[in-house]
Amino acid sequence: MKNLLFIGVDQLRWDCLGPRKTVPVKTPNLDRLIQNGVSFDRAYCTSPLCTPSRASMLTGDYAFTHGMGTNCDMYHALARELARPERLLHNDLRRAGYRCGFVGKWHVGVEKGPGDYGFEGEAPAGYGNIVKTKVFKDYLASNGLSYRIDPELYFNPDQQTMAAGRWCGPQASTPCHFLTDQIIGMLQGLAGGSEPFFATVQYWDPHGPHVISDDFYGVTDRTKITPWSNFSDDLSGKPRRVLRERDDFYRNHPRTEEELVAYIGYYCDHVAMLDYEIGRLLDYLDHSGLAEETLVVFTSDHGDMTGAHGGLIDKGLPYDEAMRVPLIFSHPSLQGGNRDGLALNMDIMPTALSLLGVSYAPRQAEDLSAQVLGISEQGRDYLLAEYHGLRFLYSQRILVSRDNFKYVFSPGDMDELYDLDSDPGEMRNLAAVADYADVLARMRSALIDETARYQDPLRDCVAKFNGQWRTHSGQFDVTSAYLSDAASGPP
């Protein structure tokens, strides 16, 4: 293999494809990608939010290192542009002689887009909203295509926050079809040169609102949709902000199983639309001969709640619906199969560069190439993820252990502990259950260690909330100003 194609999507649940599928969504193309590839079954996003997760995938660093902890275009954005663009890992590919192309959603800076960092292509800065761009409008006009939006579902009164409806037009008029045409055209140009290439297409789909083309509207059999097992969650074991965000931010969220099934149906139709486009791209790779020399990676920036836990909507939550993602590496030379090690989506680029034999400076991400190649099953003992807020600033840290416990640290509210083996729906918070006191203590100690290891700015808070006052964090301790070194003891 000499080339790299990174197929990224937006807000795709991990359980919508492959043998672990929990909904009757039609995904023949993603299913064959899993069947022929190496799939990490326990892959998570670094943060359940677009900008921090996308920047982490492109740099191999946590958001508390690259600085973009919130969506870059929010009023309270922690950063509007990358502070250290030299950490973008495609720079190492460029130095190794690769041409680099970018198509689709960027969302890693408001003013600067991928073209400002050496990518070829016409991807817009910020979130993008491709339907507003001249290039998309010209595409529709030149192909005699049109559409109109027919909203059918809103999540707030007075027709606010459109959730789903009809894209009254053919599949060829949709943004995802346009992006597939764009990436195929880019690959044709890149393949014609003598240099190896790294190309990425980042679809906006299946991010809501779920506006479904004529070809896929209603394609999912609603009679086969089963409501989520945790739809009955009353949220009593969750931090207070979860209940308020559900009831005040999405006031018309699904409240009955019938409403939930209807909404899941829209989501599944949207995923089926996306799957069709990925099939077009995979078919091109096969027919052009590029599949033989191109490593293909597929993932999502994060998942989607889709009405789980009593009707939670969107993302920005530490639960597996929003945190877990599909992660697939595919090439004819790889022995396909599942991998059980804990993985983060920020591991993608270091792993791909390693498989391609391209050197890079160490990152906070891990190189999973030994697991991809089946040489080793060793991996993380603990997986650290982060969340800094979506609609307001809100610090959380999430820790998943190799033995499948999840600990969520919320400095301003209750902590959470879940046994993902016995309670995959995360319904029962075990943090206050006496029988799990030892597990809670172990997870808290591990979180202290992991945040210290990665120089997480929250490490001092993590340690002190859990009883360790001498944390070596470097934070000024006013007590030390009044005590001599001898009296205050070791630092």
Coordinates of C-alpha atoms in Angstrom, one line a residue:
M1 CA 0.0 0.0 0.0
K2 CA 1.3 3.5 -0.8
N3 CA -1.8 5.8 -0.7
L4 CA -4.2 6.7 2.1
L5 CA -7.9 7.5 1.8
F6 CA -9.7 8.6 4.9
I7 CA -13.5 8.5 4.7
G8 CA -15.0 10.4 7.6
V9 CA -18.7 11.0 8.4
D10 CA -20.5 13.1 11.0
Q11 CA -22.5 11.8 13.9
L12 CA -22.8 8.1 12.9
R13 CA -23.6 5.7 15.7
W14 CA -21.3 2.7 16.0
D15 CA -24.3 0.3 16.1
C16 CA -25.7 1.2 12.7
L17 CA -23.4 -1.1 10.6
G18 CA -21.9 -4.6 10.6
P19 CA -22.8 -7.6 12.7
R20 CA -23.5 -5.5 15.9
K21 CA -26.2 -3.5 14.2
T22 CA -29.1 -2.7 16.5
V23 CA -31.4 -1.1 13.9
P24 CA -32.8 -2.4 10.6
V25 CA -30.9 0.2 8.5
K26 CA -29.7 -0.8 5.1
T27 CA -25.9 -0.5 4.9
P28 CA -24.6 -3.1 2.4
N29 CA -21.5 -1.0 1.5
L30 CA -20.4 -0.2 5.1
D31 CA -21.1 -3.9 6.0
R32 CA -18.8 -5.1 3.2
L33 CA -16.1 -2.6 4.3
I34 CA -16.3 -4.1 7.8
Q35 CA -16.3 -7.7 6.4
N36 CA -13.2 -7.0 4.4
G37 CA -11.4 -4.8 6.9
V38 CA -9.9 -4.6 10.4
S39 CA -12.6 -3.3 12.7
F40 CA -12.0 -2.0 16.2
D41 CA -15.1 -2.9 18.2
R42 CA -14.3 -0.7 21.2
A43 CA -13.4 2.6 19.4
Y44 CA -14.3 5.9 21.0
C45 CA -14.1 9.6 20.0
T46 CA -11.8 11.8 22.0
S47 CA -14.7 14.2 22.6
P48 CA -18.4 13.8 21.6
L49 CA -18.4 17.0 19.6
C50 CA -17.3 18.0 16.1
T51 CA -14.4 20.5 16.3
P52 CA -12.5 18.9 19.2
S53 CA -12.8 15.4 17.8
R54 CA -11.9 16.5 14.2
A55 CA -8.9 18.4 15.3
S56 CA -7.8 15.5 17.4
M57 CA -8.1 13.1 14.4
L58 CA -5.9 15.4 12.3
T59 CA -3.3 16.2 14.9
G60 CA -3.2 13.0 17.1
D61 CA -3.5 15.2 20.2
Y62 CA -6.2 15.7 22.8
A63 CA -8.3 18.9 22.6
F64 CA -6.7 20.2 25.8
T65 CA -3.4 20.1 23.9
H66 CA -4.5 21.4 20.4
G67 CA -6.8 24.0 22.2
M68 CA -10.0 23.5 20.3
G69 CA -12.1 22.1 23.1
T70 CA -15.5 23.4 21.9
N71 CA -16.9 24.0 18.4
C72 CA -14.8 26.7 16.9
D73 CA -17.8 28.8 15.7
M74 CA -19.7 28.9 19.0
Y75 CA -20.0 32.2 20.9
H76 CA -18.0 30.7 23.8
A77 CA -15.4 29.0 21.6
L78 CA -12.2 28.1 23.5
A79 CA -10.3 28.7 20.2
R80 CA -11.3 29.8 16.7
E81 CA -8.2 28.5 15.0
L82 CA -5.6 25.8 15.6
A83 CA -2.9 27.2 17.9
R84 CA -0.2 24.8 16.6
P85 CA -1.0 23.9 12.9
E86 CA 2.4 22.4 12.6
R87 CA 1.0 19.4 14.6
L88 CA -1.4 18.5 11.7
L89 CA -0.1 15.1 10.7
H90 CA -0.6 15.5 7.0
N91 CA 2.5 17.7 7.2
D92 CA 4.6 14.6 7.7
L93 CA 3.0 13.0 4.6
R94 CA 3.8 16.2 2.6
R95 CA 7.4 16.1 3.7
A96 CA 7.5 12.5 2.6
G97 CA 6.4 13.5 -0.9
Y98 CA 2.6 12.9 -0.6
R99 CA 0.0 15.1 -2.3
C100 CA -2.8 15.8 0.2
G101 CA -6.4 16.6 -0.8
F102 CA -9.4 17.5 1.3
V103 CA -13.1 17.3 0.4
G104 CA -16.1 18.1 2.6
K105 CA -16.6 19.2 6.2
W106 CA -13.6 20.9 7.9
H107 CA -14.9 22.6 11.1
V108 CA -11.4 23.0 12.5
G109 CA -11.2 26.8 12.3
V110 CA -13.5 29.6 11.4
E111 CA -11.5 31.7 8.9
K112 CA -8.8 29.2 7.8
G113 CA -9.7 26.1 5.9
P114 CA -7.8 23.1 4.7
G115 CA -6.4 25.0 1.8
D116 CA -4.6 27.3 4.2
Y117 CA -2.7 24.3 5.6
G118 CA -1.5 22.8 2.3
F119 CA -4.5 20.6 1.3
E120 CA -5.6 20.6 -2.3
G121 CA -9.4 21.0 -2.9
E122 CA -12.1 23.5 -2.4
A123 CA -13.4 22.6 1.1
P124 CA -14.8 25.7 2.9
A125 CA -13.7 26.9 6.3
G126 CA -15.8 26.5 9.4
Y127 CA -18.8 24.2 9.5
G128 CA -19.1 24.7 5.7
N129 CA -22.9 24.3 5.0
I130 CA -22.2 23.1 1.5
V131 CA -25.7 23.9 0.2
K132 CA -24.8 27.6 0.5
T133 CA -21.6 27.5 -1.5
K134 CA -21.3 28.6 -5.1
V135 CA -19.6 25.3 -6.2
F136 CA -22.7 23.3 -5.0
K137 CA -25.1 25.7 -6.7
D138 CA -23.1 25.5 -9.9
Y139 CA -23.2 21.7 -9.7
L140 CA -27.0 21.7 -9.5
A141 CA -27.4 24.1 -12.3
S142 CA -24.9 22.4 -14.6
N143 CA -26.7 19.0 -14.1
G144 CA -30.3 20.3 -14.3
L145 CA -30.9 19.4 -10.7
S146 CA -33.1 21.0 -8.0
Y147 CA -34.7 20.3 -4.7
R148 CA -36.9 21.8 -2.0
I149 CA -37.0 21.1 1.7
D150 CA -40.3 19.9 3.2
P151 CA -39.9 19.8 7.0
E152 CA -41.9 17.2 8.9
L153 CA -40.5 17.2 12.4
Y154 CA -39.3 19.9 14.8
F155 CA -37.8 19.6 18.3
N156 CA -39.1 22.9 19.6
P157 CA -42.5 24.7 19.5
D158 CA -43.4 27.1 16.8
Q159 CA -41.5 25.1 14.1
Q160 CA -38.0 25.7 15.6
T161 CA -35.1 23.3 15.4
M162 CA -36.0 21.3 12.4
A163 CA -35.2 17.6 13.1
A164 CA -36.3 15.7 9.9
G165 CA -38.2 15.9 6.7
R166 CA -38.0 15.4 3.0
W167 CA -35.3 16.5 0.5
C168 CA -37.8 16.8 -2.3
G169 CA -35.3 15.9 -5.1
P170 CA -33.3 13.0 -6.4
Q171 CA -30.3 11.5 -4.6
A172 CA -28.0 13.2 -7.2
S173 CA -29.1 16.6 -5.9
T174 CA -27.9 16.0 -2.3
P175 CA -24.7 17.2 -0.7
C176 CA -23.5 13.7 -0.1
H177 CA -23.8 12.8 -3.7
F178 CA -22.0 15.9 -4.7
L179 CA -19.2 15.1 -2.3
T180 CA -18.8 11.6 -3.7
D181 CA -18.4 13.1 -7.2
Q182 CA -15.9 15.6 -5.8
I183 CA -13.7 12.9 -4.1
I184 CA -13.8 10.6 -7.1
G185 CA -12.7 13.5 -9.3
M186 CA -9.9 14.3 -6.9
L187 CA -8.8 10.7 -6.8
Q188 CA -8.7 10.6 -10.6
G189 CA -6.4 13.6 -10.6
L190 CA -4.2 12.4 -7.8
A191 CA -3.8 8.9 -9.3
G192 CA -2.6 10.4 -12.5
G193 CA 0.5 11.8 -10.9
S194 CA 3.7 10.1 -9.9
E195 CA 3.5 10.9 -6.2
P196 CA 1.6 8.9 -3.5
F197 CA -1.4 10.7 -2.1
F198 CA -3.4 11.2 1.1
A199 CA -7.0 12.2 0.3
T200 CA -9.9 12.6 2.7
V201 CA -13.6 13.1 2.2
Q202 CA -15.6 14.3 5.2
Y203 CA -19.3 13.9 4.8
W204 CA -21.7 16.1 6.7
D205 CA -24.1 13.1 6.9
P206 CA -25.8 11.7 8.9
H207 CA -25.7 14.8 11.1
G208 CA -29.2 16.2 11.5
P209 CA -31.6 17.5 10.4
H210 CA -32.4 14.3 8.6
V211 CA -33.7 15.5 5.3
I212 CA -34.1 12.4 3.1
S213 CA -33.9 12.3 -0.7
D214 CA -36.7 10.9 -2.8
D215 CA -34.7 7.7 -3.4
F216 CA -34.4 6.9 0.3
Y217 CA -37.4 8.4 2.0
G218 CA -39.0 5.6 4.0
V219 CA -36.6 2.9 2.9
T220 CA -36.2 1.7 6.5
D221 CA -39.0 -0.7 7.6
R222 CA -40.4 1.1 10.7
T223 CA -42.1 -2.1 11.8
K224 CA -38.8 -3.7 12.5
I225 CA -37.4 -0.8 14.7
T226 CA -37.2 -1.7 18.3
P227 CA -37.2 1.2 20.8
W228 CA -33.9 1.6 22.7
S229 CA -33.7 -0.5 25.8
N230 CA -32.7 2.6 27.8
F231 CA -35.6 4.8 26.6
S232 CA -37.2 4.3 30.0
D233 CA -34.3 6.0 31.7
D234 CA -35.7 8.7 34.1
L235 CA -32.2 10.3 34.3
S236 CA -32.3 10.2 38.1
G237 CA -28.7 8.8 38.2
K238 CA -27.4 11.4 35.8
P239 CA -26.0 14.9 36.4
R240 CA -28.6 17.6 36.6
R241 CA -27.6 19.2 33.3
V242 CA -28.7 16.1 31.4
L243 CA -32.3 16.4 32.4
R244 CA -32.4 20.1 31.8
E245 CA -30.7 19.9 28.5
R246 CA -33.2 17.3 27.3
D247 CA -36.4 19.1 28.6
D248 CA -35.4 22.7 28.0
F249 CA -33.3 22.6 24.9
Y250 CA -35.3 20.0 23.0
R251 CA -38.8 20.5 24.3
N252 CA -40.5 18.3 21.7
H253 CA -38.1 15.4 22.1
P254 CA -39.6 11.9 21.7
R255 CA -41.8 11.0 24.6
T256 CA -43.5 7.9 23.4
E257 CA -42.2 4.8 21.7
E258 CA -44.1 5.7 18.6
E259 CA -42.4 9.1 18.4
L260 CA -39.0 7.5 19.1
V261 CA -39.5 4.9 16.3
A262 CA -40.5 7.6 13.9
Y263 CA -37.3 9.6 14.7
I264 CA -35.1 6.5 14.5
G265 CA -36.6 5.8 11.1
Y266 CA -35.5 9.2 9.7
Y267 CA -32.0 8.6 11.1
C268 CA -31.8 5.1 9.5
D269 CA -33.0 6.5 6.1
H270 CA -30.3 9.1 6.3
V271 CA -27.6 6.5 7.1
A272 CA -28.9 4.5 4.1
M273 CA -28.4 7.5 1.9
L274 CA -24.8 7.9 3.1
D275 CA -24.1 4.2 2.7
Y276 CA -25.1 4.4 -1.0
E277 CA -22.6 7.2 -1.6
I278 CA -19.8 5.3 0.2
G279 CA -20.7 2.4 -2.0
R280 CA -20.1 4.5 -5.1
L281 CA -16.7 5.5 -3.8
L282 CA -15.7 2.0 -2.9
D283 CA -16.8 0.8 -6.3
Y284 CA -14.6 3.5 -7.9
L285 CA -11.6 2.3 -6.0
D286 CA -12.2 -1.3 -7.1
H287 CA -12.8 -0.5 -10.8
S288 CA -9.9 2.0 -11.1
G289 CA -7.4 -0.4 -9.5
L290 CA -6.7 2.0 -6.7
A291 CA -8.0 -0.4 -4.1
E292 CA -4.8 -2.5 -4.4
E293 CA -2.5 0.4 -3.5
T294 CA -4.7 2.4 -1.1
L295 CA -5.2 2.0 2.6
V296 CA -8.8 3.0 3.4
V297 CA -9.8 4.2 6.9
F298 CA -13.4 4.8 7.9
T299 CA -14.7 6.5 11.1
S300 CA -17.1 9.1 12.5
D301 CA -16.2 12.2 14.5
H302 CA -18.7 11.0 17.2
G303 CA -22.0 9.3 17.6
D304 CA -25.6 10.4 18.1
M305 CA -28.0 10.0 21.0
T306 CA -31.1 9.5 18.7
G307 CA -33.6 9.5 21.5
A308 CA -31.8 7.2 23.9
H309 CA -32.0 7.7 27.7
G310 CA -35.5 9.0 27.7
G311 CA -35.3 11.1 24.5
L312 CA -31.8 12.6 24.6
I313 CA -31.0 14.3 21.3
D314 CA -27.8 15.2 19.4
K315 CA -24.3 14.8 21.0
G316 CA -22.2 16.3 23.8
L317 CA -22.9 13.5 26.3
P318 CA -20.5 10.9 27.8
Y319 CA -22.7 7.9 27.0
D320 CA -21.8 5.3 24.4
E321 CA -24.5 6.4 21.9
A322 CA -22.5 9.6 21.5
M323 CA -19.0 8.4 22.4
R324 CA -18.5 5.1 20.5
V325 CA -17.6 5.2 16.8
P326 CA -17.0 2.7 14.0
L327 CA -13.3 2.5 13.2
I328 CA -12.2 0.4 10.2
F329 CA -8.8 -0.1 8.4
S330 CA -9.1 -1.8 5.0
H331 CA -6.6 -3.0 2.4
P332 CA -6.2 -6.3 0.5
S333 CA -3.0 -7.1 2.3
L334 CA -4.6 -6.9 5.8
Q335 CA -6.1 -9.9 7.4
G336 CA -9.5 -8.7 8.3
G337 CA -11.3 -9.3 11.6
N338 CA -12.3 -7.6 14.8
R339 CA -9.9 -6.1 17.3
D340 CA -10.9 -5.9 21.0
G341 CA -8.4 -3.3 22.2
L342 CA -9.5 0.2 23.3
A343 CA -9.0 2.7 20.5
L344 CA -9.6 6.4 20.0
N345 CA -10.4 8.1 16.7
M346 CA -7.3 10.3 17.1
D347 CA -5.2 7.1 16.7
I348 CA -6.1 7.0 13.0
M349 CA -3.3 9.2 11.5
P350 CA -0.4 7.9 13.6
T351 CA -1.5 4.3 12.8
A352 CA -1.9 5.0 9.1
L353 CA 1.4 6.8 8.9
S354 CA 3.1 3.9 10.6
L355 CA 1.5 1.4 8.2
L356 CA 2.7 3.5 5.2
G357 CA 6.2 3.7 6.7
V358 CA 6.1 7.5 7.2
S359 CA 7.9 8.9 10.3
Y360 CA 6.3 11.5 12.6
A361 CA 7.0 13.0 15.9
P362 CA 5.2 11.3 18.9
R363 CA 1.7 12.4 19.6
Q364 CA -0.7 11.7 22.5
A365 CA -2.5 9.3 20.3
E366 CA -1.4 5.6 20.1
D367 CA -0.1 3.8 17.1
L368 CA -2.4 0.8 16.6
S369 CA -0.5 -0.7 13.6
A370 CA 0.6 -3.8 15.5
Q371 CA -3.1 -4.5 16.3
V372 CA -4.2 -3.8 12.8
L373 CA -1.5 -6.2 11.5
G374 CA -2.5 -8.8 14.1
I375 CA 1.0 -8.8 15.6
S376 CA -0.1 -7.8 19.0
E377 CA -3.4 -7.6 21.0
Q378 CA -1.8 -5.3 23.6
G379 CA -3.3 -1.9 23.9
R380 CA -4.5 0.7 26.4
D381 CA -5.5 -0.4 29.9
Y382 CA -7.5 2.8 30.2
L383 CA -9.0 5.1 27.5
L384 CA -9.3 8.8 28.4
A385 CA -11.8 11.1 26.7
E386 CA -12.8 14.7 27.3
Y387 CA -15.7 17.1 27.0
H388 CA -15.6 20.8 27.4
G389 CA -19.2 21.8 26.6
L390 CA -21.4 22.4 23.6
R391 CA -24.0 25.1 24.5
F392 CA -22.0 26.2 27.5
L393 CA -18.6 25.5 29.0
Y394 CA -18.8 22.3 31.0
S395 CA -15.8 20.1 32.0
Q396 CA -16.0 16.4 32.1
R397 CA -13.5 13.5 31.8
I398 CA -14.5 10.0 30.7
L399 CA -12.4 6.9 31.5
V400 CA -13.1 3.4 30.1
S401 CA -11.1 0.5 31.4
R402 CA -10.0 -2.7 29.6
D403 CA -12.4 -4.7 31.8
N404 CA -15.2 -2.4 30.5
F405 CA -16.1 -0.1 33.3
K406 CA -16.8 3.6 32.5
Y407 CA -16.2 6.4 34.9
V408 CA -17.4 9.9 34.2
F409 CA -15.9 12.7 36.3
S410 CA -18.1 15.8 36.5
P411 CA -16.6 18.4 38.8
G412 CA -19.8 20.4 39.2
D413 CA -22.1 17.5 39.8
M414 CA -22.3 13.7 40.6
D415 CA -19.8 11.3 39.2
E416 CA -21.0 8.2 37.3
L417 CA -19.7 4.6 37.1
Y418 CA -21.1 2.0 34.8
D419 CA -20.4 -1.7 34.2
L420 CA -20.7 -1.8 30.4
D421 CA -20.8 -5.6 30.3
S422 CA -23.8 -6.0 32.5
D423 CA -25.4 -2.6 31.8
P424 CA -24.5 -1.6 28.2
G425 CA -27.4 0.9 28.3
E426 CA -25.7 2.8 31.1
M427 CA -28.9 2.9 33.2
R428 CA -27.5 2.1 36.6
N429 CA -25.0 4.6 38.1
L430 CA -22.9 2.5 40.5
A431 CA -20.8 5.4 41.9
A432 CA -22.8 5.3 45.2
V433 CA -23.2 1.5 45.4
A434 CA -21.1 0.0 48.2
D435 CA -20.3 -3.2 46.4
Y436 CA -18.5 -1.2 43.7
A437 CA -16.5 1.0 46.0
D438 CA -13.2 -0.7 45.1
V439 CA -13.9 -0.3 41.4
L440 CA -14.8 3.3 41.9
A441 CA -11.5 3.9 43.8
R442 CA -9.5 2.1 41.1
M443 CA -11.1 4.2 38.3
R444 CA -10.6 7.4 40.2
S445 CA -6.9 6.6 40.8
A446 CA -6.5 5.7 37.1
L447 CA -8.1 9.0 36.1
I448 CA -5.6 10.8 38.3
D449 CA -2.8 8.9 36.6
E450 CA -4.0 9.4 33.1
T451 CA -4.7 13.1 33.4
A452 CA -1.3 13.6 34.9
R453 CA 0.4 11.5 32.2
Y454 CA -1.1 13.6 29.4
Q455 CA -0.6 16.9 31.2
D456 CA -4.4 17.5 31.2
P457 CA -5.0 21.0 32.6
L458 CA -7.8 19.5 34.6
R459 CA -5.4 17.1 36.4
D460 CA -5.1 19.3 39.5
C461 CA -8.9 19.4 39.9
V462 CA -9.2 15.6 39.2
A463 CA -6.6 14.8 41.9
K464 CA -7.9 17.2 44.6
F465 CA -11.6 16.3 44.2
N466 CA -10.4 12.7 44.9
G467 CA -8.3 13.5 47.9
Q468 CA -4.8 14.1 46.5
W469 CA -3.7 17.6 47.5
R470 CA -0.1 17.4 46.4
T471 CA -0.6 16.8 42.7
H472 CA 2.7 18.0 41.1
S473 CA 0.5 20.0 38.6
G474 CA 2.5 23.1 38.9
Q475 CA -0.5 25.1 40.1
F476 CA 0.4 27.8 42.6
D477 CA -0.4 26.7 46.2
V478 CA -1.0 29.7 48.4
T479 CA -0.2 27.6 51.5
S480 CA 3.4 27.2 50.4
A481 CA 3.8 31.0 50.6
Y482 CA 3.4 30.8 54.4
L483 CA 5.3 27.6 55.2
S484 CA 9.0 26.8 55.0
D485 CA 10.1 23.9 52.7
A486 CA 10.8 21.9 55.8
A487 CA 7.4 22.5 57.4
S488 CA 5.4 22.0 54.3
G489 CA 7.0 18.7 53.5
P490 CA 7.6 17.3 50.0
P491 CA 6.1 19.2 47.0

